[in-house]
Amino acid sequence: MTEKRKIAFLGPRATFTESAVTFLFPDEVGVAYQTIPECMDAIQAGEVEVAVVPLENTIEGSVNLTLDYLIHEKPARIIAELTVPIRQQLMVHPDNTMRWNDVNCIYSHSHAIAQCHKFLHGQFNQTNYEYMTSTGAAAKYVSEHPKENIAAIANELAAKEYGLTIVRKDIHDYENNHTRFVVLQKEKHSISPPSNLSPVGQKTTLMITLPSDQAGALHQVLSAFAWRKLNLSKIESRPMKTGLGNYFFIIDIDAILDEILVPGAIAELEALGCSVTILGSYPFFHAN
Ligand SMILES: O=C(O)C(=O)Cc1ccccc1
């Protein structure tokens, strides 16, 4: 019998990240960590084989903590990506179901609160919000403080796991609320597909630094992809943290690395004076 692989995820139990782990790795062992950086440290320390962390949401944009930690602190390879539909629920301790309209604080992950902004503005505009490390952490906190009239925004699994009552269902403002999760693995490990699911396609993610003070450099970078007809599905800049105006560009290409075109584009970028790091070339999946 083969030993089960350990998968780090943003915990505690019943976060959206855990549901991504269950979808991708139904037969492996999930190990909950409190923060995204802790998940990434766990791969470097060899405590787990891979980590699953949120990277981007359709409503709120990138999870900067993940991107920045990947860029600046702990290099890791993206080996797969999963897009998951996200439904947010408002929940309270069962002792407080009669007074949920008057909760004085709502706990959740910052992205979950942002995804329900219109709902909260309409119904709870005098209420305080408290950001937690995850929606699961928020639900757990609410379950442990029955005397406080507080609520959490989290998913249905969290309501079950922590014994909370859902008082308003599906409070996210936009139906098209999806989050991309990435599976990360330590740089030198061999790449293994997450499971026998069928991928929707393949992507390559590059981190590019432009030569300093060169007019039109970004235009030249984009044209290296454009004339090869390489479709880009994302371009994002993140500060290099070395001074105002210095950025990394993170670019997702709709193509796998071993095609001739992507190595050609990378060689062209390097000839322009850019530095290019491949963050991963990987299959992407969709959960229902
Ligand atoms: O907090 C969670 O449950 C997470 O997994 C992070 C997150 C938060 C909000 C939307 C999607 C993922």
mmCIF file of C-alpha atoms and ligand atoms in Angstrom:
data_model
loop_
_atom_site.group_PDB
_atom_site.id
_atom_site.type_symbol
_atom_site.label_atom_id
_atom_site.label_comp_id
_atom_site.label_asym_id
_atom_site.label_seq_id
_atom_site.Cartn_x
_atom_site.Cartn_y
_atom_site.Cartn_z
ATOM 1 C CA MET A 1 0.000 0.000 0.000
ATOM 2 C CA THR A 2 1.421 3.436 -0.922
ATOM 3 C CA GLU A 3 1.747 5.959 1.872
ATOM 4 C CA LYS A 4 -0.673 8.894 1.744
ATOM 5 C CA ARG A 5 0.778 12.271 0.787
ATOM 6 C CA LYS A 6 0.429 15.193 3.201
ATOM 7 C CA ILE A 7 -1.200 18.330 1.812
ATOM 8 C CA ALA A 8 -0.884 21.651 3.700
ATOM 9 C CA PHE A 9 -3.904 23.945 3.487
ATOM 10 C CA LEU A 10 -5.154 27.209 4.972
ATOM 11 C CA GLY A 11 -7.064 25.911 7.980
ATOM 12 C CA PRO A 12 -8.669 25.255 10.338
ATOM 13 C CA ARG A 13 -11.175 22.609 9.153
ATOM 14 C CA ALA A 14 -13.915 23.591 6.676
ATOM 15 C CA THR A 15 -12.248 26.506 4.888
ATOM 16 C CA PHE A 16 -12.764 26.991 1.153
ATOM 17 C CA THR A 17 -9.153 25.884 0.779
ATOM 18 C CA GLU A 18 -9.933 22.591 2.478
ATOM 19 C CA SER A 19 -12.750 21.997 -0.013
ATOM 20 C CA ALA A 20 -10.226 22.584 -2.828
ATOM 21 C CA VAL A 21 -7.948 19.962 -1.216
ATOM 22 C CA THR A 22 -10.803 17.457 -0.930
ATOM 23 C CA PHE A 23 -11.643 17.958 -4.610
ATOM 24 C CA LEU A 24 -8.081 17.596 -5.884
ATOM 25 C CA PHE A 25 -6.689 15.075 -3.420
ATOM 26 C CA PRO A 26 -9.611 12.989 -2.105
ATOM 27 C CA ASP A 27 -7.336 10.154 -0.960
ATOM 28 C CA GLU A 28 -4.517 12.124 0.667
ATOM 29 C CA VAL A 29 -4.148 13.628 4.154
ATOM 30 C CA GLY A 30 -4.869 17.345 4.596
ATOM 31 C CA VAL A 31 -2.816 19.157 7.249
ATOM 32 C CA ALA A 32 -4.294 22.478 8.441
ATOM 33 C CA TYR A 33 -1.987 25.490 8.973
ATOM 34 C CA GLN A 34 -3.132 28.790 10.402
ATOM 35 C CA THR A 35 -1.779 31.123 7.726
ATOM 36 C CA ILE A 36 -0.811 31.097 4.045
ATOM 37 C CA PRO A 37 2.908 31.701 4.830
ATOM 38 C CA GLU A 38 2.854 28.759 7.261
ATOM 39 C CA CYS A 39 1.517 26.513 4.472
ATOM 40 C CA MET A 40 4.364 27.622 2.226
ATOM 41 C CA ASP A 41 6.970 27.178 4.983
ATOM 42 C CA ALA A 42 5.685 23.636 5.505
ATOM 43 C CA ILE A 43 6.637 22.629 1.939
ATOM 44 C CA GLN A 44 10.121 24.082 2.316
ATOM 45 C CA ALA A 45 10.575 22.338 5.675
ATOM 46 C CA GLY A 46 9.523 19.031 4.111
ATOM 47 C CA GLU A 47 6.603 18.643 6.560
ATOM 48 C CA VAL A 48 4.220 18.152 3.631
ATOM 49 C CA GLU A 49 4.599 17.253 -0.026
ATOM 50 C CA VAL A 50 2.445 20.055 -1.436
ATOM 51 C CA ALA A 51 0.455 23.071 -0.209
ATOM 52 C CA VAL A 52 -2.871 24.394 -1.491
ATOM 53 C CA VAL A 53 -3.425 28.149 -1.094
ATOM 54 C CA PRO A 54 -5.846 30.726 -2.567
ATOM 55 C CA LEU A 55 -4.333 32.908 -5.314
ATOM 56 C CA GLU A 56 -7.087 35.012 -6.853
ATOM 57 C CA ASN A 57 -10.786 35.777 -6.576
ATOM 58 C CA THR A 58 -13.070 37.012 -9.356
ATOM 59 C CA ILE A 59 -14.482 39.804 -7.160
ATOM 60 C CA GLU A 60 -11.599 40.842 -4.942
ATOM 61 C CA GLY A 61 -8.581 40.141 -7.179
ATOM 62 C CA SER A 62 -5.275 38.589 -6.151
ATOM 63 C CA VAL A 63 -4.515 37.255 -2.715
ATOM 64 C CA ASN A 64 -1.441 39.457 -2.316
ATOM 65 C CA LEU A 65 -0.132 37.502 0.651
ATOM 66 C CA THR A 66 0.208 34.391 -1.540
ATOM 67 C CA LEU A 67 1.784 36.232 -4.468
ATOM 68 C CA ASP A 68 4.191 38.215 -2.325
ATOM 69 C CA TYR A 69 5.303 35.239 -0.271
ATOM 70 C CA LEU A 70 5.855 33.286 -3.481
ATOM 71 C CA ILE A 71 7.856 36.112 -5.046
ATOM 72 C CA HIS A 72 9.874 37.373 -2.096
ATOM 73 C CA GLU A 73 10.178 34.689 0.528
ATOM 74 C CA LYS A 74 9.701 31.075 -0.394
ATOM 75 C CA PRO A 75 10.106 30.108 -4.028
ATOM 76 C CA ALA A 76 7.896 27.180 -4.941
ATOM 77 C CA ARG A 77 6.566 25.656 -8.146
ATOM 78 C CA ILE A 78 2.916 25.893 -9.101
ATOM 79 C CA ILE A 79 2.016 22.344 -10.144
ATOM 80 C CA ALA A 80 -1.755 22.703 -10.588
ATOM 81 C CA GLU A 81 -4.615 25.151 -10.267
ATOM 82 C CA LEU A 82 -8.257 24.669 -9.306
ATOM 83 C CA THR A 83 -11.093 27.175 -9.758
ATOM 84 C CA VAL A 84 -13.887 26.771 -7.215
ATOM 85 C CA PRO A 85 -17.311 28.483 -7.042
ATOM 86 C CA ILE A 86 -17.634 30.369 -3.749
ATOM 87 C CA ARG A 87 -20.916 30.766 -1.823
ATOM 88 C CA GLN A 88 -20.865 32.819 1.380
ATOM 89 C CA GLN A 89 -23.248 32.245 4.311
ATOM 90 C CA LEU A 90 -23.935 34.359 7.394
ATOM 91 C CA MET A 91 -23.935 32.218 10.548
ATOM 92 C CA VAL A 92 -24.285 32.641 14.296
ATOM 93 C CA HIS A 93 -24.082 30.482 17.402
ATOM 94 C CA PRO A 94 -27.456 28.638 17.871
ATOM 95 C CA ASP A 95 -27.962 30.575 21.154
ATOM 96 C CA ASN A 96 -28.076 33.804 19.140
ATOM 97 C CA THR A 97 -30.439 32.915 16.296
ATOM 98 C CA MET A 98 -33.163 35.231 17.683
ATOM 99 C CA ARG A 99 -30.914 38.302 17.779
ATOM 100 C CA TRP A 100 -28.731 37.922 14.680
ATOM 101 C CA ASN A 101 -30.090 41.162 13.198
ATOM 102 C CA ASP A 102 -28.299 43.046 15.966
ATOM 103 C CA VAL A 103 -24.888 41.379 15.852
ATOM 104 C CA ASN A 104 -22.203 43.822 16.876
ATOM 105 C CA CYS A 105 -19.317 42.281 14.967
ATOM 106 C CA ILE A 106 -18.962 40.108 11.850
ATOM 107 C CA TYR A 107 -15.853 37.932 11.564
ATOM 108 C CA SER A 108 -14.336 36.567 8.363
ATOM 109 C CA HIS A 109 -11.435 36.495 5.918
ATOM 110 C CA SER A 110 -10.955 39.902 4.248
ATOM 111 C CA HIS A 111 -11.834 38.478 0.817
ATOM 112 C CA ALA A 112 -15.085 36.975 2.111
ATOM 113 C CA ILE A 113 -16.103 40.314 3.662
ATOM 114 C CA ALA A 114 -15.285 42.091 0.393
ATOM 115 C CA GLN A 115 -17.363 39.547 -1.581
ATOM 116 C CA CYS A 116 -20.430 40.482 0.521
ATOM 117 C CA HIS A 117 -19.813 44.234 0.571
ATOM 118 C CA LYS A 118 -23.189 45.304 -0.913
ATOM 119 C CA PHE A 119 -25.145 42.953 1.339
ATOM 120 C CA LEU A 120 -23.265 44.149 4.437
ATOM 121 C CA HIS A 121 -23.560 47.802 3.466
ATOM 122 C CA GLY A 122 -27.321 47.382 3.070
ATOM 123 C CA GLN A 123 -28.024 45.338 6.213
ATOM 124 C CA PHE A 124 -25.148 45.925 8.622
ATOM 125 C CA ASN A 125 -23.735 49.354 7.931
ATOM 126 C CA GLN A 126 -23.325 50.142 11.649
ATOM 127 C CA THR A 127 -21.608 46.828 12.409
ATOM 128 C CA ASN A 128 -17.889 46.273 12.997
ATOM 129 C CA TYR A 129 -15.907 43.759 10.977
ATOM 130 C CA GLU A 130 -12.994 41.726 12.212
ATOM 131 C CA TYR A 131 -10.590 40.140 9.729
ATOM 132 C CA MET A 132 -9.547 36.591 10.523
ATOM 133 C CA THR A 133 -6.912 34.350 8.899
ATOM 134 C CA SER A 134 -9.686 32.336 7.203
ATOM 135 C CA THR A 135 -13.452 31.912 7.063
ATOM 136 C CA GLY A 136 -13.046 28.645 9.015
ATOM 137 C CA ALA A 137 -11.134 30.488 11.758
ATOM 138 C CA ALA A 138 -14.010 33.003 11.926
ATOM 139 C CA ALA A 139 -16.655 30.259 12.243
ATOM 140 C CA LYS A 140 -14.588 28.511 14.934
ATOM 141 C CA TYR A 141 -14.223 31.778 16.871
ATOM 142 C CA VAL A 142 -17.977 32.427 16.767
ATOM 143 C CA SER A 143 -18.690 28.875 17.966
ATOM 144 C CA GLU A 144 -16.338 29.385 20.928
ATOM 145 C CA HIS A 145 -17.950 32.697 22.026
ATOM 146 C CA PRO A 146 -21.683 31.977 22.431
ATOM 147 C CA LYS A 147 -22.132 34.841 24.908
ATOM 148 C CA GLU A 148 -21.093 37.442 22.331
ATOM 149 C CA ASN A 149 -23.680 38.477 19.746
ATOM 150 C CA ILE A 150 -21.396 38.002 16.753
ATOM 151 C CA ALA A 151 -21.596 36.341 13.333
ATOM 152 C CA ALA A 152 -19.210 34.733 10.868
ATOM 153 C CA ILE A 153 -19.176 34.680 7.083
ATOM 154 C CA ALA A 154 -18.098 31.222 5.958
ATOM 155 C CA ASN A 155 -19.305 28.234 3.939
ATOM 156 C CA GLU A 156 -21.936 25.588 4.689
ATOM 157 C CA LEU A 157 -19.306 23.044 5.694
ATOM 158 C CA ALA A 158 -18.041 25.439 8.388
ATOM 159 C CA ALA A 159 -21.581 25.850 9.764
ATOM 160 C CA LYS A 160 -21.789 22.047 10.106
ATOM 161 C CA GLU A 161 -18.250 21.588 11.416
ATOM 162 C CA TYR A 162 -18.606 24.251 14.151
ATOM 163 C CA GLY A 163 -22.313 23.762 14.940
ATOM 164 C CA LEU A 164 -23.453 27.212 13.790
ATOM 165 C CA THR A 165 -26.832 28.228 12.362
ATOM 166 C CA ILE A 166 -26.985 29.831 8.923
ATOM 167 C CA VAL A 167 -29.238 32.887 9.231
ATOM 168 C CA ARG A 168 -28.789 34.333 5.719
ATOM 169 C CA LYS A 169 -27.914 32.146 2.746
ATOM 170 C CA ASP A 170 -25.794 33.085 -0.270
ATOM 171 C CA ILE A 171 -24.911 36.629 0.774
ATOM 172 C CA HIS A 172 -22.128 37.094 -1.819
ATOM 173 C CA ASP A 173 -22.906 40.072 -4.068
ATOM 174 C CA TYR A 174 -22.140 38.452 -7.418
ATOM 175 C CA GLU A 175 -23.213 35.032 -8.602
ATOM 176 C CA ASN A 176 -19.958 34.701 -10.537
ATOM 177 C CA ASN A 177 -17.830 34.410 -7.393
ATOM 178 C CA HIS A 178 -14.932 32.057 -8.009
ATOM 179 C CA THR A 179 -11.547 31.568 -6.396
ATOM 180 C CA ARG A 180 -8.413 30.132 -8.002
ATOM 181 C CA PHE A 181 -6.378 27.923 -5.713
ATOM 182 C CA VAL A 182 -2.851 26.837 -6.572
ATOM 183 C CA VAL A 183 -1.031 23.683 -5.613
ATOM 184 C CA LEU A 184 2.570 24.461 -4.696
ATOM 185 C CA GLN A 185 5.501 22.132 -4.457
ATOM 186 C CA LYS A 186 9.132 22.617 -3.450
ATOM 187 C CA GLU A 187 11.357 23.741 -6.318
ATOM 188 C CA LYS A 188 13.396 20.599 -6.918
ATOM 189 C CA HIS A 189 10.733 17.953 -6.392
ATOM 190 C CA SER A 190 9.454 15.957 -9.294
ATOM 191 C CA ILE A 191 6.128 17.157 -10.663
ATOM 192 C CA SER A 192 3.211 14.855 -10.021
ATOM 193 C CA PRO A 193 -0.345 15.533 -11.165
ATOM 194 C CA PRO A 194 -2.796 15.954 -8.274
ATOM 195 C CA SER A 195 -5.132 13.142 -9.261
ATOM 196 C CA ASN A 196 -6.751 11.467 -12.228
ATOM 197 C CA LEU A 197 -9.150 14.393 -12.911
ATOM 198 C CA SER A 198 -9.279 15.766 -16.450
ATOM 199 C CA PRO A 199 -7.724 19.212 -16.755
ATOM 200 C CA VAL A 200 -9.541 22.028 -18.579
ATOM 201 C CA GLY A 201 -6.215 23.184 -20.053
ATOM 202 C CA GLN A 202 -2.594 24.064 -19.361
ATOM 203 C CA LYS A 203 -1.003 27.326 -18.237
ATOM 204 C CA THR A 204 2.458 28.715 -17.667
ATOM 205 C CA THR A 205 3.077 31.453 -15.082
ATOM 206 C CA LEU A 206 6.118 33.708 -15.418
ATOM 207 C CA MET A 207 7.533 36.370 -13.131
ATOM 208 C CA ILE A 208 9.224 39.088 -15.164
ATOM 209 C CA THR A 209 11.398 42.031 -14.111
ATOM 210 C CA LEU A 210 11.820 44.752 -16.712
ATOM 211 C CA PRO A 211 15.153 46.450 -17.415
ATOM 212 C CA SER A 212 15.123 49.712 -15.430
ATOM 213 C CA ASP A 213 14.120 53.003 -17.031
ATOM 214 C CA GLN A 214 13.649 51.672 -20.539
ATOM 215 C CA ALA A 215 10.845 53.351 -22.448
ATOM 216 C CA GLY A 216 8.395 50.905 -23.980
ATOM 217 C CA ALA A 217 9.821 47.853 -22.152
ATOM 218 C CA LEU A 218 6.398 46.508 -21.137
ATOM 219 C CA HIS A 219 5.154 47.022 -24.689
ATOM 220 C CA GLN A 220 8.084 44.939 -25.991
ATOM 221 C CA VAL A 221 7.383 42.221 -23.430
ATOM 222 C CA LEU A 222 3.760 42.003 -24.500
ATOM 223 C CA SER A 223 4.661 41.959 -28.169
ATOM 224 C CA ALA A 224 6.959 38.934 -27.615
ATOM 225 C CA PHE A 225 3.767 37.036 -26.693
ATOM 226 C CA ALA A 226 1.470 38.796 -29.183
ATOM 227 C CA TRP A 227 3.337 38.006 -32.410
ATOM 228 C CA ARG A 228 3.592 34.338 -31.334
ATOM 229 C CA LYS A 229 -0.185 34.387 -30.783
ATOM 230 C CA LEU A 230 0.317 33.296 -27.175
ATOM 231 C CA ASN A 231 -2.833 34.167 -25.274
ATOM 232 C CA LEU A 232 -2.303 35.793 -21.864
ATOM 233 C CA SER A 233 -5.015 35.098 -19.290
ATOM 234 C CA LYS A 234 -3.608 37.388 -16.595
ATOM 235 C CA ILE A 235 -1.108 40.173 -16.124
ATOM 236 C CA GLU A 236 -0.518 41.648 -12.727
ATOM 237 C CA SER A 237 2.124 43.903 -11.230
ATOM 238 C CA ARG A 238 3.415 43.596 -7.668
ATOM 239 C CA PRO A 239 5.864 45.970 -6.002
ATOM 240 C CA MET A 240 9.460 44.729 -5.847
ATOM 241 C CA LYS A 241 9.694 46.429 -2.416
ATOM 242 C CA THR A 242 12.958 48.058 -3.511
ATOM 243 C CA GLY A 243 11.505 51.514 -4.202
ATOM 244 C CA LEU A 244 8.468 53.250 -5.628
ATOM 245 C CA GLY A 245 7.915 52.426 -9.291
ATOM 246 C CA ASN A 246 9.779 49.057 -9.263
ATOM 247 C CA TYR A 247 7.519 46.157 -10.136
ATOM 248 C CA PHE A 248 7.467 42.480 -10.930
ATOM 249 C CA PHE A 249 5.014 41.434 -13.602
ATOM 250 C CA ILE A 250 3.261 38.121 -13.136
ATOM 251 C CA ILE A 251 1.996 36.793 -16.461
ATOM 252 C CA ASP A 252 -0.186 33.726 -17.085
ATOM 253 C CA ILE A 253 0.075 32.254 -20.578
ATOM 254 C CA ASP A 254 -2.507 29.809 -21.954
ATOM 255 C CA ALA A 255 0.132 27.329 -23.071
ATOM 256 C CA ILE A 256 2.367 24.610 -21.708
ATOM 257 C CA LEU A 257 6.102 25.227 -21.403
ATOM 258 C CA ASP A 258 7.365 22.410 -23.561
ATOM 259 C CA GLU A 259 5.834 23.916 -26.675
ATOM 260 C CA ILE A 260 8.458 25.686 -28.726
ATOM 261 C CA LEU A 261 6.707 29.078 -28.496
ATOM 262 C CA VAL A 262 7.040 29.779 -24.776
ATOM 263 C CA PRO A 263 10.798 29.081 -24.579
ATOM 264 C CA GLY A 264 11.164 31.322 -27.663
ATOM 265 C CA ALA A 265 9.248 34.143 -25.960
ATOM 266 C CA ILE A 266 11.360 33.760 -22.791
ATOM 267 C CA ALA A 267 14.597 33.927 -24.821
ATOM 268 C CA GLU A 268 13.318 37.101 -26.517
ATOM 269 C CA LEU A 269 12.495 38.684 -23.143
ATOM 270 C CA GLU A 270 15.947 37.840 -21.785
ATOM 271 C CA ALA A 271 17.548 39.369 -24.872
ATOM 272 C CA LEU A 272 15.609 42.560 -24.048
ATOM 273 C CA GLY A 273 17.277 42.634 -20.604
ATOM 274 C CA CYS A 274 14.320 41.222 -18.632
ATOM 275 C CA SER A 275 14.840 38.624 -15.967
ATOM 276 C CA VAL A 276 12.340 35.775 -16.187
ATOM 277 C CA THR A 277 11.460 33.173 -13.546
ATOM 278 C CA ILE A 278 9.123 30.319 -14.375
ATOM 279 C CA LEU A 279 6.710 29.937 -11.451
ATOM 280 C CA GLY A 280 5.137 26.867 -13.011
ATOM 281 C CA SER A 281 3.686 25.184 -16.074
ATOM 282 C CA TYR A 282 0.691 23.201 -14.958
ATOM 283 C CA PRO A 283 -2.777 21.801 -15.663
ATOM 284 C CA PHE A 284 -5.815 23.728 -14.485
ATOM 285 C CA PHE A 285 -9.068 22.224 -13.252
ATOM 286 C CA HIS A 286 -12.591 23.440 -12.501
ATOM 287 C CA ALA A 287 -14.668 22.187 -9.565
ATOM 288 C CA ASN A 288 -18.330 21.853 -10.638
HETATM 289 O O1 LIG B 1 -10.872 31.606 4.327
HETATM 290 C C1 LIG B 1 -11.046 30.583 3.617
HETATM 291 O O2 LIG B 1 -11.945 29.757 3.775
HETATM 292 C C2 LIG B 1 -10.123 30.396 2.497
HETATM 293 O O3 LIG B 1 -9.904 29.296 2.083
HETATM 294 C C3 LIG B 1 -9.610 31.645 1.827
HETATM 295 C C4 LIG B 1 -10.731 32.200 1.021
HETATM 296 C C5 LIG B 1 -11.473 33.243 1.522
HETATM 297 C C6 LIG B 1 -12.530 33.740 0.772
HETATM 298 C C7 LIG B 1 -12.848 33.178 -0.443
HETATM 299 C C8 LIG B 1 -12.107 32.122 -0.915
HETATM 300 C C9 LIG B 1 -11.027 31.630 -0.190
#
